[in-house]
mmCIF file of C-alpha atoms in Angstrom:
data_model
loop_
_atom_site.group_PDB
_atom_site.id
_atom_site.type_symbol
_atom_site.label_atom_id
_atom_site.label_comp_id
_atom_site.label_asym_id
_atom_site.label_seq_id
_atom_site.Cartn_x
_atom_site.Cartn_y
_atom_site.Cartn_z
ATOM 1 C CA UNK A 1 139.444 67.313 100.368
ATOM 2 C CA UNK A 2 137.824 68.896 97.845
ATOM 3 C CA UNK A 3 138.256 72.322 97.533
ATOM 4 C CA UNK A 4 136.107 75.324 97.612
ATOM 5 C CA UNK A 5 135.956 75.584 93.757
ATOM 6 C CA UNK A 6 134.886 71.443 93.919
ATOM 7 C CA UNK A 7 132.321 71.735 95.946
ATOM 8 C CA UNK A 8 131.089 75.131 94.241
ATOM 9 C CA UNK A 9 130.428 73.214 90.127
ATOM 10 C CA UNK A 10 128.053 70.183 90.955
ATOM 11 C CA UNK A 11 125.590 73.849 91.936
ATOM 12 C CA UNK A 12 126.407 75.355 89.202
ATOM 13 C CA UNK A 13 125.592 72.632 86.607
ATOM 14 C CA UNK A 14 122.547 71.859 88.936
ATOM 15 C CA UNK A 15 121.803 75.720 87.737
ATOM 16 C CA UNK A 16 123.026 75.435 84.354
ATOM 17 C CA UNK A 17 120.471 72.671 83.882
ATOM 18 C CA UNK A 18 117.509 74.102 85.599
ATOM 19 C CA UNK A 19 118.394 77.692 83.693
ATOM 20 C CA UNK A 20 117.949 75.514 80.252
ATOM 21 C CA UNK A 21 114.094 74.254 81.491
ATOM 22 C CA UNK A 22 113.664 77.804 81.796
ATOM 23 C CA UNK A 23 114.714 78.435 78.194
ATOM 24 C CA UNK A 24 112.714 75.698 77.047
ATOM 25 C CA UNK A 25 109.971 76.749 78.355
ATOM 26 C CA UNK A 26 110.025 79.936 77.221
ATOM 27 C CA UNK A 27 110.179 78.795 73.702
ATOM 28 C CA UNK A 28 106.952 76.554 74.595
ATOM 29 C CA UNK A 29 104.425 78.123 76.412
ATOM 30 C CA UNK A 30 103.357 75.167 79.484
ATOM 31 C CA UNK A 31 101.236 75.542 81.875
ATOM 32 C CA UNK A 32 103.514 74.022 84.971
ATOM 33 C CA UNK A 33 107.169 75.266 84.508
ATOM 34 C CA UNK A 34 109.881 73.112 86.964
ATOM 35 C CA UNK A 35 110.620 74.530 90.154
ATOM 36 C CA UNK A 36 114.435 76.707 90.358
ATOM 37 C CA UNK A 37 116.610 75.980 91.663
ATOM 38 C CA UNK A 38 116.823 77.314 95.305
ATOM 39 C CA UNK A 39 120.766 79.051 94.458
ATOM 40 C CA UNK A 40 118.298 80.610 91.314
ATOM 41 C CA UNK A 41 115.958 82.200 93.557
ATOM 42 C CA UNK A 42 118.186 83.758 96.262
ATOM 43 C CA UNK A 43 117.562 87.084 97.171
ATOM 44 C CA UNK A 44 120.212 89.307 96.252
ATOM 45 C CA UNK A 45 121.694 91.542 98.944
ATOM 46 C CA UNK A 46 119.785 94.982 99.469
ATOM 47 C CA UNK A 47 120.415 98.255 100.541
ATOM 48 C CA UNK A 48 118.251 100.394 102.479
ATOM 49 C CA UNK A 49 117.794 103.887 100.200
ATOM 50 C CA UNK A 50 119.126 102.942 97.213
ATOM 51 C CA UNK A 51 117.251 101.603 94.377
ATOM 52 C CA UNK A 52 117.046 98.435 93.981
ATOM 53 C CA UNK A 53 113.416 97.865 92.975
ATOM 54 C CA UNK A 54 113.196 94.543 90.510
ATOM 55 C CA UNK A 55 109.449 93.462 90.278
ATOM 56 C CA UNK A 56 107.855 94.287 87.071
ATOM 57 C CA UNK A 57 106.305 98.041 86.597
ATOM 58 C CA UNK A 58 103.376 98.610 86.189
ATOM 59 C CA UNK A 59 101.664 99.602 82.737
ATOM 60 C CA UNK A 60 98.938 101.395 83.935
ATOM 61 C CA UNK A 61 101.229 103.617 85.776
ATOM 62 C CA UNK A 62 102.945 105.234 83.164
ATOM 63 C CA UNK A 63 100.661 108.192 81.905
ATOM 64 C CA UNK A 64 102.292 109.443 80.396
ATOM 65 C CA UNK A 65 106.087 110.571 78.689
ATOM 66 C CA UNK A 66 107.483 111.936 81.683
ATOM 67 C CA UNK A 67 106.276 109.041 84.151
ATOM 68 C CA UNK A 68 109.237 106.904 82.392
ATOM 69 C CA UNK A 69 111.569 109.437 83.951
ATOM 70 C CA UNK A 70 112.259 107.260 87.212
ATOM 71 C CA UNK A 71 112.902 104.492 85.454
ATOM 72 C CA UNK A 72 115.611 105.101 83.518
ATOM 73 C CA UNK A 73 119.438 105.629 84.002
ATOM 74 C CA UNK A 74 120.765 108.849 82.152
ATOM 75 C CA UNK A 75 123.882 107.460 81.128
ATOM 76 C CA UNK A 76 126.942 109.472 79.926
ATOM 77 C CA UNK A 77 129.914 107.056 78.803
ATOM 78 C CA UNK A 78 131.113 108.756 75.374
ATOM 79 C CA UNK A 79 135.082 107.957 76.748
ATOM 80 C CA UNK A 80 135.643 111.802 75.541
ATOM 81 C CA UNK A 81 133.322 113.036 77.485
ATOM 82 C CA UNK A 82 134.519 116.229 79.632
ATOM 83 C CA UNK A 83 133.984 116.790 83.440
ATOM 84 C CA UNK A 84 131.399 119.719 82.482
ATOM 85 C CA UNK A 85 129.131 117.486 80.329
ATOM 86 C CA UNK A 86 129.103 115.010 83.240
ATOM 87 C CA UNK A 87 127.356 117.837 85.008
ATOM 88 C CA UNK A 88 125.857 119.181 82.287
ATOM 89 C CA UNK A 89 123.413 114.600 82.130
ATOM 90 C CA UNK A 90 123.655 114.895 86.728
ATOM 91 C CA UNK A 91 121.661 118.516 86.359
ATOM 92 C CA UNK A 92 119.546 116.982 83.351
ATOM 93 C CA UNK A 93 118.418 114.283 86.099
ATOM 94 C CA UNK A 94 117.698 116.984 88.734
ATOM 95 C CA UNK A 95 115.430 118.496 86.048
ATOM 96 C CA UNK A 96 113.598 116.078 84.839
ATOM 97 C CA UNK A 97 113.111 113.293 88.234
ATOM 98 C CA UNK A 98 116.102 110.536 86.580
ATOM 99 C CA UNK A 99 116.321 107.468 88.608
ATOM 100 C CA UNK A 100 120.037 107.273 88.142
ATOM 101 C CA UNK A 101 123.383 108.746 86.019
ATOM 102 C CA UNK A 102 125.376 106.197 85.144
ATOM 103 C CA UNK A 103 128.654 107.570 84.229
ATOM 104 C CA UNK A 104 132.520 106.037 84.008
ATOM 105 C CA UNK A 105 134.186 105.094 87.055
ATOM 106 C CA UNK A 106 136.593 108.587 86.767
ATOM 107 C CA UNK A 107 133.151 110.708 86.653
ATOM 108 C CA UNK A 108 131.561 109.688 89.240
ATOM 109 C CA UNK A 109 133.154 112.301 91.817
ATOM 110 C CA UNK A 110 131.654 114.660 89.698
ATOM 111 C CA UNK A 111 128.674 113.661 89.359
ATOM 112 C CA UNK A 112 127.800 112.991 92.827
ATOM 113 C CA UNK A 113 128.892 116.194 93.873
ATOM 114 C CA UNK A 114 126.360 117.489 91.236
ATOM 115 C CA UNK A 115 123.220 114.696 92.822
ATOM 116 C CA UNK A 116 124.037 116.039 96.215
ATOM 117 C CA UNK A 117 120.308 116.070 98.198
ATOM 118 C CA UNK A 118 118.784 114.887 94.598
ATOM 119 C CA UNK A 119 116.655 111.576 94.251
ATOM 120 C CA UNK A 120 118.663 110.836 91.232
ATOM 121 C CA UNK A 121 122.118 108.624 91.890
ATOM 122 C CA UNK A 122 125.132 107.635 90.470
ATOM 123 C CA UNK A 123 125.768 104.558 88.478
ATOM 124 C CA UNK A 124 129.603 103.947 87.643
ATOM 125 C CA UNK A 125 129.881 101.269 84.793
ATOM 126 C CA UNK A 126 132.688 98.148 85.563
ATOM 127 C CA UNK A 127 134.833 96.732 83.425
ATOM 128 C CA UNK A 128 133.174 98.796 80.622
ATOM 129 C CA UNK A 129 132.781 97.709 77.644
ATOM 130 C CA UNK A 130 134.300 94.554 77.274
ATOM 131 C CA UNK A 131 135.055 92.995 80.543
ATOM 132 C CA UNK A 132 137.523 90.954 79.871
ATOM 133 C CA UNK A 133 139.766 92.031 83.248
ATOM 134 C CA UNK A 134 140.579 90.293 86.553
ATOM 135 C CA UNK A 135 137.754 89.706 88.638
ATOM 136 C CA UNK A 136 140.195 91.661 91.608
ATOM 137 C CA UNK A 137 140.682 94.483 88.846
ATOM 138 C CA UNK A 138 136.607 94.465 88.728
ATOM 139 C CA UNK A 139 136.031 94.533 91.903
ATOM 140 C CA UNK A 140 138.749 96.865 92.435
ATOM 141 C CA UNK A 141 137.093 99.417 90.296
ATOM 142 C CA UNK A 142 133.740 98.880 92.461
ATOM 143 C CA UNK A 143 134.515 99.588 95.408
ATOM 144 C CA UNK A 144 137.225 102.980 94.033
ATOM 145 C CA UNK A 145 133.887 104.191 92.320
ATOM 146 C CA UNK A 146 131.603 103.628 95.816
ATOM 147 C CA UNK A 147 134.544 105.444 97.560
ATOM 148 C CA UNK A 148 133.958 108.331 95.372
ATOM 149 C CA UNK A 149 130.098 108.468 95.322
ATOM 150 C CA UNK A 150 128.720 105.018 93.448
ATOM 151 C CA UNK A 151 125.131 104.488 94.481
ATOM 152 C CA UNK A 152 124.831 101.192 91.737
ATOM 153 C CA UNK A 153 126.788 99.429 90.151
ATOM 154 C CA UNK A 154 127.004 98.078 86.354
ATOM 155 C CA UNK A 155 129.557 95.587 85.448
ATOM 156 C CA UNK A 156 130.380 93.715 82.267
ATOM 157 C CA UNK A 157 130.391 89.949 82.879
ATOM 158 C CA UNK A 158 133.609 87.785 81.440
ATOM 159 C CA UNK A 159 132.149 86.805 77.630
ATOM 160 C CA UNK A 160 135.069 85.390 76.647
ATOM 161 C CA UNK A 161 134.539 82.508 79.532
ATOM 162 C CA UNK A 162 131.318 82.413 79.029
ATOM 163 C CA UNK A 163 131.713 81.357 75.875
ATOM 164 C CA UNK A 164 134.224 78.569 76.871
ATOM 165 C CA UNK A 165 131.582 76.532 79.009
ATOM 166 C CA UNK A 166 133.774 78.182 82.233
ATOM 167 C CA UNK A 167 131.313 78.540 84.204
ATOM 168 C CA UNK A 168 132.799 78.767 87.599
ATOM 169 C CA UNK A 169 135.213 81.964 86.244
ATOM 170 C CA UNK A 170 131.592 84.024 85.204
ATOM 171 C CA UNK A 171 130.367 83.544 88.827
ATOM 172 C CA UNK A 172 133.512 84.099 90.422
ATOM 173 C CA UNK A 173 133.918 87.199 88.519
ATOM 174 C CA UNK A 174 130.202 88.370 89.187
ATOM 175 C CA UNK A 175 130.294 87.557 93.024
ATOM 176 C CA UNK A 176 133.924 89.718 93.858
ATOM 177 C CA UNK A 177 132.596 92.513 92.181
ATOM 178 C CA UNK A 178 128.933 91.945 93.964
ATOM 179 C CA UNK A 179 131.301 91.188 97.899
ATOM 180 C CA UNK A 180 133.160 94.301 96.844
ATOM 181 C CA UNK A 181 130.470 96.294 95.810
ATOM 182 C CA UNK A 182 128.441 95.440 99.410
ATOM 183 C CA UNK A 183 125.581 96.598 100.081
ATOM 184 C CA UNK A 184 125.172 98.846 97.258
ATOM 185 C CA UNK A 185 123.747 97.043 93.393
ATOM 186 C CA UNK A 186 124.798 95.236 90.497
ATOM 187 C CA UNK A 187 124.209 95.167 88.014
ATOM 188 C CA UNK A 188 125.249 92.921 85.753
ATOM 189 C CA UNK A 189 125.700 94.332 81.880
ATOM 190 C CA UNK A 190 124.845 90.447 79.553
ATOM 191 C CA UNK A 191 126.073 92.369 76.395
ATOM 192 C CA UNK A 192 122.758 89.818 74.492
ATOM 193 C CA UNK A 193 124.039 91.108 71.182
ATOM 194 C CA UNK A 194 126.876 88.899 71.285
ATOM 195 C CA UNK A 195 125.102 85.657 73.173
ATOM 196 C CA UNK A 196 122.418 82.333 72.219
ATOM 197 C CA UNK A 197 119.727 82.471 74.286
ATOM 198 C CA UNK A 198 120.889 79.767 75.680
ATOM 199 C CA UNK A 199 124.067 82.037 77.210
ATOM 200 C CA UNK A 200 121.450 84.089 78.058
ATOM 201 C CA UNK A 201 120.172 82.304 79.928
ATOM 202 C CA UNK A 202 123.346 80.617 81.528
ATOM 203 C CA UNK A 203 124.018 84.171 82.421
ATOM 204 C CA UNK A 204 120.849 85.690 84.089
ATOM 205 C CA UNK A 205 121.190 81.929 86.304
ATOM 206 C CA UNK A 206 124.572 83.062 86.519
ATOM 207 C CA UNK A 207 124.420 86.649 87.498
ATOM 208 C CA UNK A 208 121.288 85.260 89.720
ATOM 209 C CA UNK A 209 123.549 82.580 91.603
ATOM 210 C CA UNK A 210 126.174 84.854 91.764
ATOM 211 C CA UNK A 211 124.065 87.941 94.093
ATOM 212 C CA UNK A 212 123.143 90.460 91.580
ATOM 213 C CA UNK A 213 120.642 92.791 91.977
ATOM 214 C CA UNK A 214 119.767 93.068 88.001
ATOM 215 C CA UNK A 215 120.761 91.957 84.635
ATOM 216 C CA UNK A 216 121.016 93.937 82.027
ATOM 217 C CA UNK A 217 121.357 94.025 78.510
ATOM 218 C CA UNK A 218 124.379 95.721 76.621
ATOM 219 C CA UNK A 219 126.337 98.059 77.263
ATOM 220 C CA UNK A 220 126.232 100.589 74.490
ATOM 221 C CA UNK A 221 128.893 99.461 72.475
ATOM 222 C CA UNK A 222 128.316 95.773 71.066
ATOM 223 C CA UNK A 223 126.649 94.499 68.783
ATOM 224 C CA UNK A 224 122.971 95.056 68.935
ATOM 225 C CA UNK A 225 120.606 96.143 71.332
ATOM 226 C CA UNK A 226 117.431 96.486 73.755
ATOM 227 C CA UNK A 227 115.828 93.603 72.989
ATOM 228 C CA UNK A 228 111.658 92.926 73.658
ATOM 229 C CA UNK A 229 112.763 89.366 73.138
ATOM 230 C CA UNK A 230 115.469 89.214 75.100
ATOM 231 C CA UNK A 231 113.394 91.325 78.189
ATOM 232 C CA UNK A 232 111.366 88.756 77.764
ATOM 233 C CA UNK A 233 113.267 85.495 78.595
ATOM 234 C CA UNK A 234 115.539 87.222 80.926
ATOM 235 C CA UNK A 235 112.190 87.790 82.964
ATOM 236 C CA UNK A 236 111.369 84.828 82.382
ATOM 237 C CA UNK A 237 114.663 83.015 84.122
ATOM 238 C CA UNK A 238 114.902 85.728 86.476
ATOM 239 C CA UNK A 239 111.706 86.218 87.915
ATOM 240 C CA UNK A 240 110.597 88.778 90.370
ATOM 241 C CA UNK A 241 113.656 88.653 92.169
ATOM 242 C CA UNK A 242 116.607 89.840 90.211
ATOM 243 C CA UNK A 243 115.581 93.609 88.208
ATOM 244 C CA UNK A 244 115.871 93.884 84.451
ATOM 245 C CA UNK A 245 117.318 97.082 82.787
ATOM 246 C CA UNK A 246 117.000 97.549 79.087
ATOM 247 C CA UNK A 247 119.838 99.096 77.760
ATOM 248 C CA UNK A 248 121.441 99.670 74.312
ATOM 249 C CA UNK A 249 118.912 101.827 71.672
ATOM 250 C CA UNK A 250 116.807 102.694 73.618
ATOM 251 C CA UNK A 251 115.511 106.462 71.784
ATOM 252 C CA UNK A 252 112.025 107.689 71.996
ATOM 253 C CA UNK A 253 109.386 106.557 74.709
ATOM 254 C CA UNK A 254 107.751 104.252 72.574
ATOM 255 C CA UNK A 255 111.009 102.613 73.225
ATOM 256 C CA UNK A 256 111.012 102.733 76.439
ATOM 257 C CA UNK A 257 107.168 101.778 76.624
ATOM 258 C CA UNK A 258 108.182 98.432 75.122
ATOM 259 C CA UNK A 259 110.492 97.404 77.310
ATOM 260 C CA UNK A 260 108.866 98.029 80.387
ATOM 261 C CA UNK A 261 105.838 95.533 79.115
ATOM 262 C CA UNK A 262 107.652 93.819 78.544
ATOM 263 C CA UNK A 263 109.105 92.806 81.981
ATOM 264 C CA UNK A 264 112.367 95.273 81.879
ATOM 265 C CA UNK A 265 112.047 97.406 85.386
ATOM 266 C CA UNK A 266 115.336 99.930 84.009
ATOM 267 C CA UNK A 267 116.176 101.985 81.128
ATOM 268 C CA UNK A 268 119.851 102.775 79.784
ATOM 269 C CA UNK A 269 120.044 105.665 77.783
ATOM 270 C CA UNK A 270 121.590 108.846 76.702
ATOM 271 C CA UNK A 271 118.457 110.100 75.176
ATOM 272 C CA UNK A 272 116.157 110.155 78.009
ATOM 273 C CA UNK A 273 115.287 113.479 78.014
ATOM 274 C CA UNK A 274 113.664 113.277 74.113
ATOM 275 C CA UNK A 275 112.273 110.459 75.666
ATOM 276 C CA UNK A 276 110.350 111.492 78.359
ATOM 277 C CA UNK A 277 109.683 114.869 76.425
ATOM 278 C CA UNK A 278 108.379 113.280 73.245
ATOM 279 C CA UNK A 279 110.897 112.999 71.085
ATOM 280 C CA UNK A 280 113.296 110.415 69.336
ATOM 281 C CA UNK A 281 116.937 110.845 69.897
ATOM 282 C CA UNK A 282 118.861 108.965 67.755
ATOM 283 C CA UNK A 283 121.710 109.432 69.372
ATOM 284 C CA UNK A 284 124.438 106.599 70.888
ATOM 285 C CA UNK A 285 126.437 106.384 73.575
#
């Protein structure tokens, strides 16, 4: 009898064929784009009360810099961050109305305590920043972060497996975290600075097929960051059924608006306060 793994391989191959068609369609716009495979258009799990809107943002809804706050994941991922730093960032999220606070999993409980009763929710990063962990380790970290109060999970995919064309392993890695986190939404960090356009398309397709709620550009610790070109490509692949998060190098309201217009509907930034107050930051994660 064929194994479960054998049964998955043809599905993944079909997905990748469709992903490559989407890449070609994005490079050379056509009037008719081939219909995606059913798995590529599958609706990922959703959680009532969790910020899982996935469609494009209407630029007309952004009239001033403060309107950007509801799209921003206020981020503190420095390894030397202390509890008092997390408290400060969470209090800023309450003050400015940011969508979330994104921290390392060891700080989730602190962020959750400060955000209790606020509209902002805590995010935990998982397998961060390399993604080179066992799927079981990522799944365990996700479960523990959710127990501590995380209401979204941002995981780093297995870059080595993607580069090796071991797409089944990439899919299983993402699916393990999605399953462990259910019904909490999962974002998949692609680390686009390491990827070719085709690899970005494949990563988006596999993330969508595995049930991710968002695809995300960067950790902020790798090469490059969010670009308009990458956001346009990612949105072209996932459609409106999966969100797109631009993260890495977003330092001003001008940066933020360009990325939202390109198709992002969430922004990861440590320079969040500068963005919504019309300043330009040189801050790094």
